[in-house]
Amino acid sequence: MVAINTNSTEIRCQEKSRGGLSYEVILAEPAPNVAVPKRPVTPGKNVSVEEIEQKLKAAEERRISLEARKMAEISIKLAKVEEATRKKDEITNEFITQTKEQLENKMETHVEKREAIISDMKEKLKIHAQEIEKTRETLEQQKANEQKAIEEKLKTAQALRDENIKKMLNRLKEHNTIKIAEIKTQNNQLENQKLEEKARIIENKLFTAEQNREKELLKKIEKAQKLERRAEVVRQNKAQTQDMDGQQSPIASSG
């Protein structure tokens, strides 16, 4: 490294690894009371100020040329970096676009499947409700038929009883009136007891059948309500998903 100090100007020259020279010119005020080192006089040759200035000018030109080459290399490197960054951004954007499309396709398929499940559940609920209604109508019809059969049986029993009493009265015309009345009363009591017992048994059976039918209906209605609540939760989740998609789309576009 060679250093030249001319009054207020300091010049430093340093060899580079690629065979070039680097000059550093430092401008500063001359320091007071500082002894300027004298250059050794080359015997047989005097170096003039003009030659020094020419050398300095040539060194400055070489430095500018070297800096220009460096700036060109830096520009090329920056262009390569920008191109790599651009390609990377393109790849990233393409990946994001493909990923978004795949997610949207998956979400669309999921929504379609979910809609199909909800539609199937609604259809099953409809069929189940129809079955419940049909069962209720059948039970009511059975109850009406049983009630009608009981009434017919009671009428028949009453007619038979009246007929039996009439026959007994005809056979016992010759008996004492009090005895006939007692017999008639006993027969009526016995017959009434039998009819009341039969009616009580039939009524208990109808009551038990009605309770069982109501329990079955309540179970089916509760099951239908659970299915309806589940369908409502699915609809709410769908609405929330659509809201989230709507909120994410503006964010993605702004990004």
PDB file of C-alpha atoms in Angstrom:
ATOM      1  CA  MET A   1       0.000   0.000   0.000  1.00  0.00           C
ATOM      2  CA  VAL A   2       1.386   3.417  -1.040  1.00  0.00           C
ATOM      3  CA  ALA A   3       0.299   6.655   0.662  1.00  0.00           C
ATOM      4  CA  ILE A   4       0.914  10.158  -0.776  1.00  0.00           C
ATOM      5  CA  ASN A   5       0.178  13.298   1.222  1.00  0.00           C
ATOM      6  CA  THR A   6       0.213  16.596  -0.697  1.00  0.00           C
ATOM      7  CA  ASN A   7      -0.726  19.468   1.607  1.00  0.00           C
ATOM      8  CA  SER A   8      -4.444  18.859   2.403  1.00  0.00           C
ATOM      9  CA  THR A   9      -4.911  15.900   0.091  1.00  0.00           C
ATOM     10  CA  GLU A  10      -4.098  12.341   1.074  1.00  0.00           C
ATOM     11  CA  ILE A  11      -4.007   9.631  -1.562  1.00  0.00           C
ATOM     12  CA  ARG A  12      -3.918   5.953  -0.729  1.00  0.00           C
ATOM     13  CA  CYS A  13      -3.231   3.281  -3.333  1.00  0.00           C
ATOM     14  CA  GLN A  14      -3.810  -0.416  -2.653  1.00  0.00           C
ATOM     15  CA  GLU A  15      -3.397  -3.430  -4.905  1.00  0.00           C
ATOM     16  CA  LYS A  16      -6.446  -5.657  -5.375  1.00  0.00           C
ATOM     17  CA  SER A  17      -6.461  -9.413  -5.706  1.00  0.00           C
ATOM     18  CA  ARG A  18      -7.574  -9.256  -9.378  1.00  0.00           C
ATOM     19  CA  GLY A  19      -4.595  -7.158 -10.494  1.00  0.00           C
ATOM     20  CA  GLY A  20      -6.197  -3.721 -10.239  1.00  0.00           C
ATOM     21  CA  LEU A  21      -5.339  -0.709  -8.111  1.00  0.00           C
ATOM     22  CA  SER A  22      -7.666   1.046  -5.707  1.00  0.00           C
ATOM     23  CA  TYR A  23      -7.120   4.697  -4.921  1.00  0.00           C
ATOM     24  CA  GLU A  24      -8.687   6.456  -1.954  1.00  0.00           C
ATOM     25  CA  VAL A  25      -8.529  10.261  -1.955  1.00  0.00           C
ATOM     26  CA  ILE A  26      -9.127  11.937   1.401  1.00  0.00           C
ATOM     27  CA  LEU A  27      -9.551  15.715   1.453  1.00  0.00           C
ATOM     28  CA  ALA A  28      -8.777  17.414   4.744  1.00  0.00           C
ATOM     29  CA  GLU A  29      -7.399  20.618   6.170  1.00  0.00           C
ATOM     30  CA  PRO A  30      -3.628  20.546   6.709  1.00  0.00           C
ATOM     31  CA  ALA A  31      -2.803  19.781  10.300  1.00  0.00           C
ATOM     32  CA  PRO A  32      -0.784  22.585  11.951  1.00  0.00           C
ATOM     33  CA  ASN A  33       2.790  21.938  12.976  1.00  0.00           C
ATOM     34  CA  VAL A  34       2.843  18.595  11.238  1.00  0.00           C
ATOM     35  CA  ALA A  35       5.992  17.806   9.400  1.00  0.00           C
ATOM     36  CA  VAL A  36       5.304  16.697   5.851  1.00  0.00           C
ATOM     37  CA  PRO A  37       7.458  13.719   5.041  1.00  0.00           C
ATOM     38  CA  LYS A  38       9.774  14.335   2.164  1.00  0.00           C
ATOM     39  CA  ARG A  39       9.716  11.982  -0.736  1.00  0.00           C
ATOM     40  CA  PRO A  40      13.046  10.394  -1.410  1.00  0.00           C
ATOM     41  CA  VAL A  41      14.595  11.896  -4.470  1.00  0.00           C
ATOM     42  CA  THR A  42      15.052   9.365  -7.160  1.00  0.00           C
ATOM     43  CA  PRO A  43      18.552   9.797  -8.461  1.00  0.00           C
ATOM     44  CA  GLY A  44      18.682  10.737 -12.085  1.00  0.00           C
ATOM     45  CA  LYS A  45      14.913  11.513 -12.394  1.00  0.00           C
ATOM     46  CA  ASN A  46      12.810  14.466 -11.237  1.00  0.00           C
ATOM     47  CA  VAL A  47       9.038  13.933 -10.935  1.00  0.00           C
ATOM     48  CA  SER A  48       7.076  17.055 -11.700  1.00  0.00           C
ATOM     49  CA  VAL A  49       3.702  18.069 -10.281  1.00  0.00           C
ATOM     50  CA  GLU A  50       2.109  17.633 -13.711  1.00  0.00           C
ATOM     51  CA  GLU A  51       3.240  14.006 -13.878  1.00  0.00           C
ATOM     52  CA  ILE A  52       1.832  13.402 -10.408  1.00  0.00           C
ATOM     53  CA  GLU A  53      -1.460  14.983 -11.418  1.00  0.00           C
ATOM     54  CA  GLN A  54      -1.566  12.892 -14.592  1.00  0.00           C
ATOM     55  CA  LYS A  55      -0.947   9.757 -12.550  1.00  0.00           C
ATOM     56  CA  LEU A  56      -3.602  10.794 -10.105  1.00  0.00           C
ATOM     57  CA  LYS A  57      -6.006  11.507 -12.977  1.00  0.00           C
ATOM     58  CA  ALA A  58      -5.259   8.118 -14.525  1.00  0.00           C
ATOM     59  CA  ALA A  59      -5.698   6.455 -11.151  1.00  0.00           C
ATOM     60  CA  GLU A  60      -9.029   8.304 -10.692  1.00  0.00           C
ATOM     61  CA  GLU A  61     -10.161   7.171 -14.145  1.00  0.00           C
ATOM     62  CA  ARG A  62      -9.226   3.590 -13.324  1.00  0.00           C
ATOM     63  CA  ARG A  63     -11.087   3.853 -10.018  1.00  0.00           C
ATOM     64  CA  ILE A  64     -14.194   5.243 -11.755  1.00  0.00           C
ATOM     65  CA  SER A  65     -13.980   2.507 -14.409  1.00  0.00           C
ATOM     66  CA  LEU A  66     -13.598  -0.119 -11.709  1.00  0.00           C
ATOM     67  CA  GLU A  67     -16.521   1.312  -9.769  1.00  0.00           C
ATOM     68  CA  ALA A  68     -18.579   1.369 -12.966  1.00  0.00           C
ATOM     69  CA  ARG A  69     -17.796  -2.289 -13.559  1.00  0.00           C
ATOM     70  CA  LYS A  70     -18.694  -3.058  -9.963  1.00  0.00           C
ATOM     71  CA  MET A  71     -21.938  -1.118 -10.303  1.00  0.00           C
ATOM     72  CA  ALA A  72     -22.698  -3.018 -13.507  1.00  0.00           C
ATOM     73  CA  GLU A  73     -22.011  -6.322 -11.758  1.00  0.00           C
ATOM     74  CA  ILE A  74     -24.147  -5.232  -8.826  1.00  0.00           C
ATOM     75  CA  SER A  75     -26.929  -4.211 -11.241  1.00  0.00           C
ATOM     76  CA  ILE A  76     -26.713  -7.598 -12.947  1.00  0.00           C
ATOM     77  CA  LYS A  77     -26.814  -9.359  -9.574  1.00  0.00           C
ATOM     78  CA  LEU A  78     -29.738  -7.192  -8.462  1.00  0.00           C
ATOM     79  CA  ALA A  79     -31.530  -7.969 -11.727  1.00  0.00           C
ATOM     80  CA  LYS A  80     -30.941 -11.688 -11.130  1.00  0.00           C
ATOM     81  CA  VAL A  81     -32.177 -11.341  -7.558  1.00  0.00           C
ATOM     82  CA  GLU A  82     -35.264  -9.448  -8.756  1.00  0.00           C
ATOM     83  CA  GLU A  83     -35.897 -12.075 -11.429  1.00  0.00           C
ATOM     84  CA  ALA A  84     -35.513 -14.870  -8.869  1.00  0.00           C
ATOM     85  CA  THR A  85     -37.797 -12.991  -6.484  1.00  0.00           C
ATOM     86  CA  ARG A  86     -40.337 -12.477  -9.271  1.00  0.00           C
ATOM     87  CA  LYS A  87     -40.246 -16.167 -10.199  1.00  0.00           C
ATOM     88  CA  LYS A  88     -40.524 -17.108  -6.544  1.00  0.00           C
ATOM     89  CA  ASP A  89     -43.525 -14.789  -6.159  1.00  0.00           C
ATOM     90  CA  GLU A  90     -45.095 -16.269  -9.294  1.00  0.00           C
ATOM     91  CA  ILE A  91     -44.572 -19.808  -7.974  1.00  0.00           C
ATOM     92  CA  THR A  92     -45.915 -18.787  -4.559  1.00  0.00           C
ATOM     93  CA  ASN A  93     -48.951 -17.077  -6.102  1.00  0.00           C
ATOM     94  CA  GLU A  94     -49.583 -20.068  -8.354  1.00  0.00           C
ATOM     95  CA  PHE A  95     -49.316 -22.396  -5.345  1.00  0.00           C
ATOM     96  CA  ILE A  96     -51.669 -20.185  -3.356  1.00  0.00           C
ATOM     97  CA  THR A  97     -54.128 -20.075  -6.276  1.00  0.00           C
ATOM     98  CA  GLN A  98     -54.024 -23.847  -6.770  1.00  0.00           C
ATOM     99  CA  THR A  99     -54.359 -24.450  -3.032  1.00  0.00           C
ATOM    100  CA  LYS A 100     -57.285 -22.031  -2.839  1.00  0.00           C
ATOM    101  CA  GLU A 101     -58.978 -23.721  -5.808  1.00  0.00           C
ATOM    102  CA  GLN A 102     -58.461 -27.152  -4.235  1.00  0.00           C
ATOM    103  CA  LEU A 103     -59.871 -25.915  -0.926  1.00  0.00           C
ATOM    104  CA  GLU A 104     -62.827 -24.308  -2.692  1.00  0.00           C
ATOM    105  CA  ASN A 105     -63.471 -27.545  -4.614  1.00  0.00           C
ATOM    106  CA  LYS A 106     -63.253 -29.540  -1.389  1.00  0.00           C
ATOM    107  CA  MET A 107     -65.565 -27.087   0.369  1.00  0.00           C
ATOM    108  CA  GLU A 108     -68.025 -27.228  -2.550  1.00  0.00           C
ATOM    109  CA  THR A 109     -67.964 -31.039  -2.480  1.00  0.00           C
ATOM    110  CA  HIS A 110     -68.367 -30.986   1.299  1.00  0.00           C
ATOM    111  CA  VAL A 111     -71.282 -28.559   1.037  1.00  0.00           C
ATOM    112  CA  GLU A 112     -72.913 -30.704  -1.635  1.00  0.00           C
ATOM    113  CA  LYS A 113     -72.514 -33.813   0.507  1.00  0.00           C
ATOM    114  CA  ARG A 114     -73.836 -31.967   3.525  1.00  0.00           C
ATOM    115  CA  GLU A 115     -76.817 -30.675   1.533  1.00  0.00           C
ATOM    116  CA  ALA A 116     -77.476 -34.219   0.351  1.00  0.00           C
ATOM    117  CA  ILE A 117     -77.302 -35.493   3.938  1.00  0.00           C
ATOM    118  CA  ILE A 118     -79.650 -32.731   5.127  1.00  0.00           C
ATOM    119  CA  SER A 119     -82.045 -33.444   2.259  1.00  0.00           C
ATOM    120  CA  ASP A 120     -81.948 -37.154   3.064  1.00  0.00           C
ATOM    121  CA  MET A 121     -82.553 -36.423   6.745  1.00  0.00           C
ATOM    122  CA  LYS A 122     -85.499 -34.190   5.867  1.00  0.00           C
ATOM    123  CA  GLU A 123     -86.949 -36.891   3.643  1.00  0.00           C
ATOM    124  CA  LYS A 124     -86.505 -39.482   6.383  1.00  0.00           C
ATOM    125  CA  LEU A 125     -88.106 -37.129   8.919  1.00  0.00           C
ATOM    126  CA  LYS A 126     -91.002 -36.567   6.543  1.00  0.00           C
ATOM    127  CA  ILE A 127     -91.481 -40.311   6.048  1.00  0.00           C
ATOM    128  CA  HIS A 128     -91.135 -40.863   9.803  1.00  0.00           C
ATOM    129  CA  ALA A 129     -93.735 -38.179  10.530  1.00  0.00           C
ATOM    130  CA  GLN A 130     -96.057 -39.793   7.994  1.00  0.00           C
ATOM    131  CA  GLU A 131     -95.551 -43.159   9.680  1.00  0.00           C
ATOM    132  CA  ILE A 132     -96.306 -41.592  13.066  1.00  0.00           C
ATOM    133  CA  GLU A 133     -99.468 -39.998  11.700  1.00  0.00           C
ATOM    134  CA  LYS A 134    -100.478 -43.263  10.071  1.00  0.00           C
ATOM    135  CA  THR A 135     -99.852 -45.164  13.318  1.00  0.00           C
ATOM    136  CA  ARG A 136    -101.881 -42.604  15.252  1.00  0.00           C
ATOM    137  CA  GLU A 137    -104.770 -42.868  12.812  1.00  0.00           C
ATOM    138  CA  THR A 138    -104.582 -46.675  12.958  1.00  0.00           C
ATOM    139  CA  LEU A 139    -104.642 -46.640  16.769  1.00  0.00           C
ATOM    140  CA  GLU A 140    -107.549 -44.239  16.802  1.00  0.00           C
ATOM    141  CA  GLN A 141    -109.391 -46.429  14.312  1.00  0.00           C
ATOM    142  CA  GLN A 142    -108.648 -49.506  16.423  1.00  0.00           C
ATOM    143  CA  LYS A 143    -109.855 -47.699  19.509  1.00  0.00           C
ATOM    144  CA  ALA A 144    -113.060 -46.647  17.736  1.00  0.00           C
ATOM    145  CA  ASN A 145    -113.594 -50.193  16.447  1.00  0.00           C
ATOM    146  CA  GLU A 146    -112.996 -51.676  19.912  1.00  0.00           C
ATOM    147  CA  GLN A 147    -115.327 -49.129  21.466  1.00  0.00           C
ATOM    148  CA  LYS A 148    -117.961 -49.940  18.891  1.00  0.00           C
ATOM    149  CA  ALA A 149    -117.462 -53.694  19.452  1.00  0.00           C
ATOM    150  CA  ILE A 150    -117.836 -53.172  23.214  1.00  0.00           C
ATOM    151  CA  GLU A 151    -121.038 -51.229  22.709  1.00  0.00           C
ATOM    152  CA  GLU A 152    -122.355 -53.951  20.394  1.00  0.00           C
ATOM    153  CA  LYS A 153    -121.422 -56.601  22.936  1.00  0.00           C
ATOM    154  CA  LEU A 154    -123.129 -54.639  25.677  1.00  0.00           C
ATOM    155  CA  LYS A 155    -126.232 -54.264  23.572  1.00  0.00           C
ATOM    156  CA  THR A 156    -126.178 -57.979  22.735  1.00  0.00           C
ATOM    157  CA  ALA A 157    -125.615 -58.856  26.361  1.00  0.00           C
ATOM    158  CA  GLN A 158    -128.449 -56.588  27.402  1.00  0.00           C
ATOM    159  CA  ALA A 159    -130.709 -58.152  24.797  1.00  0.00           C
ATOM    160  CA  LEU A 160    -129.716 -61.652  25.891  1.00  0.00           C
ATOM    161  CA  ARG A 161    -130.223 -60.730  29.486  1.00  0.00           C
ATOM    162  CA  ASP A 162    -133.637 -59.284  28.760  1.00  0.00           C
ATOM    163  CA  GLU A 163    -134.467 -62.362  26.747  1.00  0.00           C
ATOM    164  CA  ASN A 164    -133.315 -64.653  29.536  1.00  0.00           C
ATOM    165  CA  ILE A 165    -135.247 -62.680  32.071  1.00  0.00           C
ATOM    166  CA  LYS A 166    -138.310 -62.808  29.870  1.00  0.00           C
ATOM    167  CA  LYS A 167    -137.958 -66.561  29.501  1.00  0.00           C
ATOM    168  CA  MET A 168    -137.416 -66.969  33.206  1.00  0.00           C
ATOM    169  CA  LEU A 169    -140.471 -64.850  33.931  1.00  0.00           C
ATOM    170  CA  ASN A 170    -142.503 -66.935  31.562  1.00  0.00           C
ATOM    171  CA  ARG A 171    -141.338 -70.137  33.247  1.00  0.00           C
ATOM    172  CA  LEU A 172    -141.881 -68.718  36.691  1.00  0.00           C
ATOM    173  CA  LYS A 173    -145.274 -67.175  36.196  1.00  0.00           C
ATOM    174  CA  GLU A 174    -146.687 -69.643  38.594  1.00  0.00           C
ATOM    175  CA  HIS A 175    -144.209 -68.802  41.328  1.00  0.00           C
ATOM    176  CA  ASN A 176    -144.584 -66.267  43.998  1.00  0.00           C
ATOM    177  CA  THR A 177    -144.239 -62.655  42.901  1.00  0.00           C
ATOM    178  CA  ILE A 178    -141.679 -61.953  45.636  1.00  0.00           C
ATOM    179  CA  LYS A 179    -139.665 -64.997  44.648  1.00  0.00           C
ATOM    180  CA  ILE A 180    -139.724 -63.883  41.053  1.00  0.00           C
ATOM    181  CA  ALA A 181    -138.604 -60.390  42.031  1.00  0.00           C
ATOM    182  CA  GLU A 182    -135.762 -61.795  44.118  1.00  0.00           C
ATOM    183  CA  ILE A 183    -134.668 -64.051  41.326  1.00  0.00           C
ATOM    184  CA  LYS A 184    -134.859 -61.194  38.846  1.00  0.00           C
ATOM    185  CA  THR A 185    -132.875 -58.935  41.181  1.00  0.00           C
ATOM    186  CA  GLN A 186    -130.228 -61.580  41.727  1.00  0.00           C
ATOM    187  CA  ASN A 187    -129.966 -62.208  38.027  1.00  0.00           C
ATOM    188  CA  ASN A 188    -129.705 -58.510  37.328  1.00  0.00           C
ATOM    189  CA  GLN A 189    -127.005 -58.086  39.962  1.00  0.00           C
ATOM    190  CA  LEU A 190    -125.037 -61.040  38.702  1.00  0.00           C
ATOM    191  CA  GLU A 191    -125.386 -59.942  35.137  1.00  0.00           C
ATOM    192  CA  ASN A 192    -124.482 -56.377  35.985  1.00  0.00           C
ATOM    193  CA  GLN A 193    -121.443 -57.542  37.929  1.00  0.00           C
ATOM    194  CA  LYS A 194    -120.309 -59.653  34.995  1.00  0.00           C
ATOM    195  CA  LEU A 195    -120.867 -56.819  32.565  1.00  0.00           C
ATOM    196  CA  GLU A 196    -119.118 -54.315  34.839  1.00  0.00           C
ATOM    197  CA  GLU A 197    -116.187 -56.695  35.274  1.00  0.00           C
ATOM    198  CA  LYS A 198    -115.930 -57.191  31.521  1.00  0.00           C
ATOM    199  CA  ALA A 199    -116.254 -53.480  30.913  1.00  0.00           C
ATOM    200  CA  ARG A 200    -113.586 -52.742  33.554  1.00  0.00           C
ATOM    201  CA  ILE A 201    -111.223 -55.284  31.984  1.00  0.00           C
ATOM    202  CA  ILE A 202    -111.806 -53.876  28.505  1.00  0.00           C
ATOM    203  CA  GLU A 203    -111.401 -50.315  29.792  1.00  0.00           C
ATOM    204  CA  ASN A 204    -108.096 -51.217  31.493  1.00  0.00           C
ATOM    205  CA  LYS A 205    -106.861 -52.795  28.285  1.00  0.00           C
ATOM    206  CA  LEU A 206    -107.847 -49.708  26.302  1.00  0.00           C
ATOM    207  CA  PHE A 207    -106.206 -47.426  28.862  1.00  0.00           C
ATOM    208  CA  THR A 208    -102.993 -49.469  28.773  1.00  0.00           C
ATOM    209  CA  ALA A 209    -103.045 -49.491  24.969  1.00  0.00           C
ATOM    210  CA  GLU A 210    -103.599 -45.712  24.934  1.00  0.00           C
ATOM    211  CA  GLN A 211    -100.668 -45.141  27.331  1.00  0.00           C
ATOM    212  CA  ASN A 212     -98.394 -47.367  25.258  1.00  0.00           C
ATOM    213  CA  ARG A 213     -99.450 -45.568  22.102  1.00  0.00           C
ATOM    214  CA  GLU A 214     -98.767 -42.156  23.693  1.00  0.00           C
ATOM    215  CA  LYS A 215     -95.327 -43.316  24.909  1.00  0.00           C
ATOM    216  CA  GLU A 216     -94.477 -44.590  21.441  1.00  0.00           C
ATOM    217  CA  LEU A 217     -95.647 -41.343  19.870  1.00  0.00           C
ATOM    218  CA  LEU A 218     -93.586 -39.301  22.364  1.00  0.00           C
ATOM    219  CA  LYS A 219     -90.494 -41.380  21.587  1.00  0.00           C
ATOM    220  CA  LYS A 220     -90.969 -40.907  17.855  1.00  0.00           C
ATOM    221  CA  ILE A 221     -91.639 -37.165  18.261  1.00  0.00           C
ATOM    222  CA  GLU A 222     -88.531 -36.765  20.469  1.00  0.00           C
ATOM    223  CA  LYS A 223     -86.455 -38.614  17.884  1.00  0.00           C
ATOM    224  CA  ALA A 224     -87.833 -36.402  15.123  1.00  0.00           C
ATOM    225  CA  GLN A 225     -87.047 -33.272  17.190  1.00  0.00           C
ATOM    226  CA  LYS A 226     -83.467 -34.463  17.740  1.00  0.00           C
ATOM    227  CA  LEU A 227     -83.050 -35.018  14.021  1.00  0.00           C
ATOM    228  CA  GLU A 228     -84.504 -31.562  13.325  1.00  0.00           C
ATOM    229  CA  ARG A 229     -82.116 -29.937  15.863  1.00  0.00           C
ATOM    230  CA  ARG A 230     -79.200 -31.766  14.279  1.00  0.00           C
ATOM    231  CA  ALA A 231     -80.279 -30.507  10.852  1.00  0.00           C
ATOM    232  CA  GLU A 232     -80.537 -26.954  12.285  1.00  0.00           C
ATOM    233  CA  VAL A 233     -76.968 -27.203  13.682  1.00  0.00           C
ATOM    234  CA  VAL A 234     -75.750 -28.329  10.261  1.00  0.00           C
ATOM    235  CA  ARG A 235     -77.509 -25.365   8.618  1.00  0.00           C
ATOM    236  CA  GLN A 236     -75.959 -22.956  11.144  1.00  0.00           C
ATOM    237  CA  ASN A 237     -72.482 -24.413  10.563  1.00  0.00           C
ATOM    238  CA  LYS A 238     -72.997 -23.991   6.842  1.00  0.00           C
ATOM    239  CA  ALA A 239     -73.977 -20.338   7.291  1.00  0.00           C
ATOM    240  CA  GLN A 240     -70.917 -19.720   9.531  1.00  0.00           C
ATOM    241  CA  THR A 241     -68.633 -21.363   6.968  1.00  0.00           C
ATOM    242  CA  GLN A 242     -70.037 -19.184   4.192  1.00  0.00           C
ATOM    243  CA  ASP A 243     -69.535 -16.066   6.380  1.00  0.00           C
ATOM    244  CA  MET A 244     -65.931 -17.068   7.084  1.00  0.00           C
ATOM    245  CA  ASP A 245     -65.300 -17.668   3.366  1.00  0.00           C
ATOM    246  CA  GLY A 246     -66.772 -14.266   2.589  1.00  0.00           C
ATOM    247  CA  GLN A 247     -64.488 -12.622   5.176  1.00  0.00           C
ATOM    248  CA  GLN A 248     -61.354 -14.454   4.015  1.00  0.00           C
ATOM    249  CA  SER A 249     -61.845 -13.611   0.327  1.00  0.00           C
ATOM    250  CA  PRO A 250     -61.341  -9.818   0.797  1.00  0.00           C
ATOM    251  CA  ILE A 251     -58.266 -10.519   2.981  1.00  0.00           C
ATOM    252  CA  ALA A 252     -56.767 -12.819   0.357  1.00  0.00           C
ATOM    253  CA  SER A 253     -57.395 -10.310  -2.441  1.00  0.00           C
ATOM    254  CA  SER A 254     -55.845  -7.466  -0.442  1.00  0.00           C
ATOM    255  CA  GLY A 255     -52.784  -9.622   0.311  1.00  0.00           C
TER     256      GLY A 255
END
